[in-house]
Structures are given as C-alpha cells and as structure tokens.
mmCIF file of C-alpha atoms and ligand atoms in Angstrom:
data_model
loop_
_atom_site.group_PDB
_atom_site.id
_atom_site.type_symbol
_atom_site.label_atom_id
_atom_site.label_comp_id
_atom_site.label_asym_id
_atom_site.label_seq_id
_atom_site.Cartn_x
_atom_site.Cartn_y
_atom_site.Cartn_z
ATOM 1 C CA UNK A 1 0.000 0.000 0.000
ATOM 2 C CA UNK A 2 1.193 3.490 -0.811
ATOM 3 C CA UNK A 3 0.223 6.705 0.918
ATOM 4 C CA UNK A 4 0.304 10.297 -0.261
ATOM 5 C CA UNK A 5 -0.560 13.578 1.404
ATOM 6 C CA UNK A 6 -1.918 16.373 -0.769
ATOM 7 C CA UNK A 7 0.053 19.365 0.483
ATOM 8 C CA UNK A 8 -2.531 21.752 -0.993
ATOM 9 C CA UNK A 9 -5.280 20.227 1.125
ATOM 10 C CA UNK A 10 -3.356 19.492 4.306
ATOM 11 C CA UNK A 11 -4.091 22.124 6.956
ATOM 12 C CA UNK A 12 -1.798 20.749 9.629
ATOM 13 C CA UNK A 13 -4.435 19.366 11.971
ATOM 14 C CA UNK A 14 -1.945 16.606 12.867
ATOM 15 C CA UNK A 15 -4.710 14.047 13.417
ATOM 16 C CA UNK A 16 -3.028 11.664 10.998
ATOM 17 C CA UNK A 17 0.101 11.598 13.128
ATOM 18 C CA UNK A 18 -1.966 10.856 16.211
ATOM 19 C CA UNK A 19 -3.486 7.828 14.457
ATOM 20 C CA UNK A 20 -0.241 6.666 12.875
ATOM 21 C CA UNK A 21 2.736 8.378 14.525
ATOM 22 C CA UNK A 22 5.292 6.172 12.791
ATOM 23 C CA UNK A 23 3.850 6.711 9.325
ATOM 24 C CA UNK A 24 3.654 10.523 9.184
ATOM 25 C CA UNK A 25 6.149 13.255 9.868
ATOM 26 C CA UNK A 26 4.982 16.727 10.800
ATOM 27 C CA UNK A 27 6.598 19.988 9.830
ATOM 28 C CA UNK A 28 7.997 21.861 12.815
ATOM 29 C CA UNK A 29 6.907 25.057 11.112
ATOM 30 C CA UNK A 30 3.267 24.549 10.188
ATOM 31 C CA UNK A 31 2.386 21.024 11.303
ATOM 32 C CA UNK A 32 1.763 19.851 7.756
ATOM 33 C CA UNK A 33 2.168 16.125 7.322
ATOM 34 C CA UNK A 34 4.291 14.121 4.945
ATOM 35 C CA UNK A 35 4.441 10.334 4.825
ATOM 36 C CA UNK A 36 7.521 8.926 6.529
ATOM 37 C CA UNK A 37 7.688 6.623 3.528
ATOM 38 C CA UNK A 38 5.487 6.411 0.439
ATOM 39 C CA UNK A 39 5.450 2.645 0.901
ATOM 40 C CA UNK A 40 3.468 1.820 4.024
ATOM 41 C CA UNK A 41 5.115 -0.787 6.235
ATOM 42 C CA UNK A 42 2.902 -3.885 6.513
ATOM 43 C CA UNK A 43 2.355 -3.415 10.238
ATOM 44 C CA UNK A 44 1.250 0.189 9.700
ATOM 45 C CA UNK A 45 -1.537 -0.365 7.198
ATOM 46 C CA UNK A 46 -4.488 -0.343 9.610
ATOM 47 C CA UNK A 47 -3.186 2.753 11.349
ATOM 48 C CA UNK A 48 -2.643 4.545 8.064
ATOM 49 C CA UNK A 49 -6.188 3.671 6.947
ATOM 50 C CA UNK A 50 -7.471 5.108 10.202
ATOM 51 C CA UNK A 51 -5.370 8.222 9.652
ATOM 52 C CA UNK A 52 -6.870 8.693 6.189
ATOM 53 C CA UNK A 53 -10.375 8.426 7.651
ATOM 54 C CA UNK A 54 -9.543 10.873 10.411
ATOM 55 C CA UNK A 55 -8.169 13.606 8.149
ATOM 56 C CA UNK A 56 -10.750 16.422 8.086
ATOM 57 C CA UNK A 57 -9.353 17.725 4.789
ATOM 58 C CA UNK A 58 -9.403 14.380 2.986
ATOM 59 C CA UNK A 59 -5.764 15.104 2.179
ATOM 60 C CA UNK A 60 -4.549 11.523 2.514
ATOM 61 C CA UNK A 61 -4.720 9.219 -0.476
ATOM 62 C CA UNK A 62 -4.162 5.489 -0.186
ATOM 63 C CA UNK A 63 -3.219 3.287 -3.098
ATOM 64 C CA UNK A 64 -3.909 -0.354 -2.475
ATOM 65 C CA UNK A 65 -1.934 -2.654 -4.702
ATOM 66 C CA UNK A 66 -2.989 -6.121 -5.582
HETATM 67 S S1 SF4 B 101 -4.863 14.994 9.367
HETATM 68 FE FE1 SF4 B 101 -4.926 15.674 7.233
HETATM 69 S S2 SF4 B 101 -4.874 17.887 7.331
HETATM 70 FE FE2 SF4 B 101 -4.196 17.092 9.301
HETATM 71 S S3 SF4 B 101 -1.950 17.016 9.183
HETATM 72 FE FE3 SF4 B 101 -2.752 15.009 8.600
HETATM 73 S S4 SF4 B 101 -2.942 15.117 6.365
HETATM 74 FE FE4 SF4 B 101 -2.775 17.197 7.108
#
C-alpha cells in the first residue's frame, strides 16, 4: 500500500500523526504532514487507513496494490 498527502489540502491538523505516529512526519513550522515513507510498512496499514479516515481535509490518499 502506498500513501500520499496532498500538500494543498493538508491544513496541519496533525490528526493523521496521532493515528499513525510512525507513518507521518509533521513539519515543525506549520504542522503539515508528509508520509515517513510512500510505501506503508505492513504493520502500519491499519493505522494509516485510520489516519486517512480521520483527516478532516481528505488530504490523505491510499493506493492499495494487488
Ligand atoms: S490529518 Fe490531514 S490535514 Fe491534518 S496534518 Fe494530517 S494530512 Fe494534514
């Protein structure tokens, strides 16, 4: 599974990093999120799905493969 954050939509609510702290990194400046890695580690998939659901801006896109 791959994850992307749309930087135009992200408003820095940081909810994604609360759901999946190992999968998202937050900017020290504005709190905007970027994926720690585009490829989601297998053990992180459920947390990243939850993060995508929790994002108020719908800024997180998941790409399921196979
Ligand atoms: S929850 Fe959404 S808007 Fe908030 S930091 Fe994460 S990606 Fe950005």
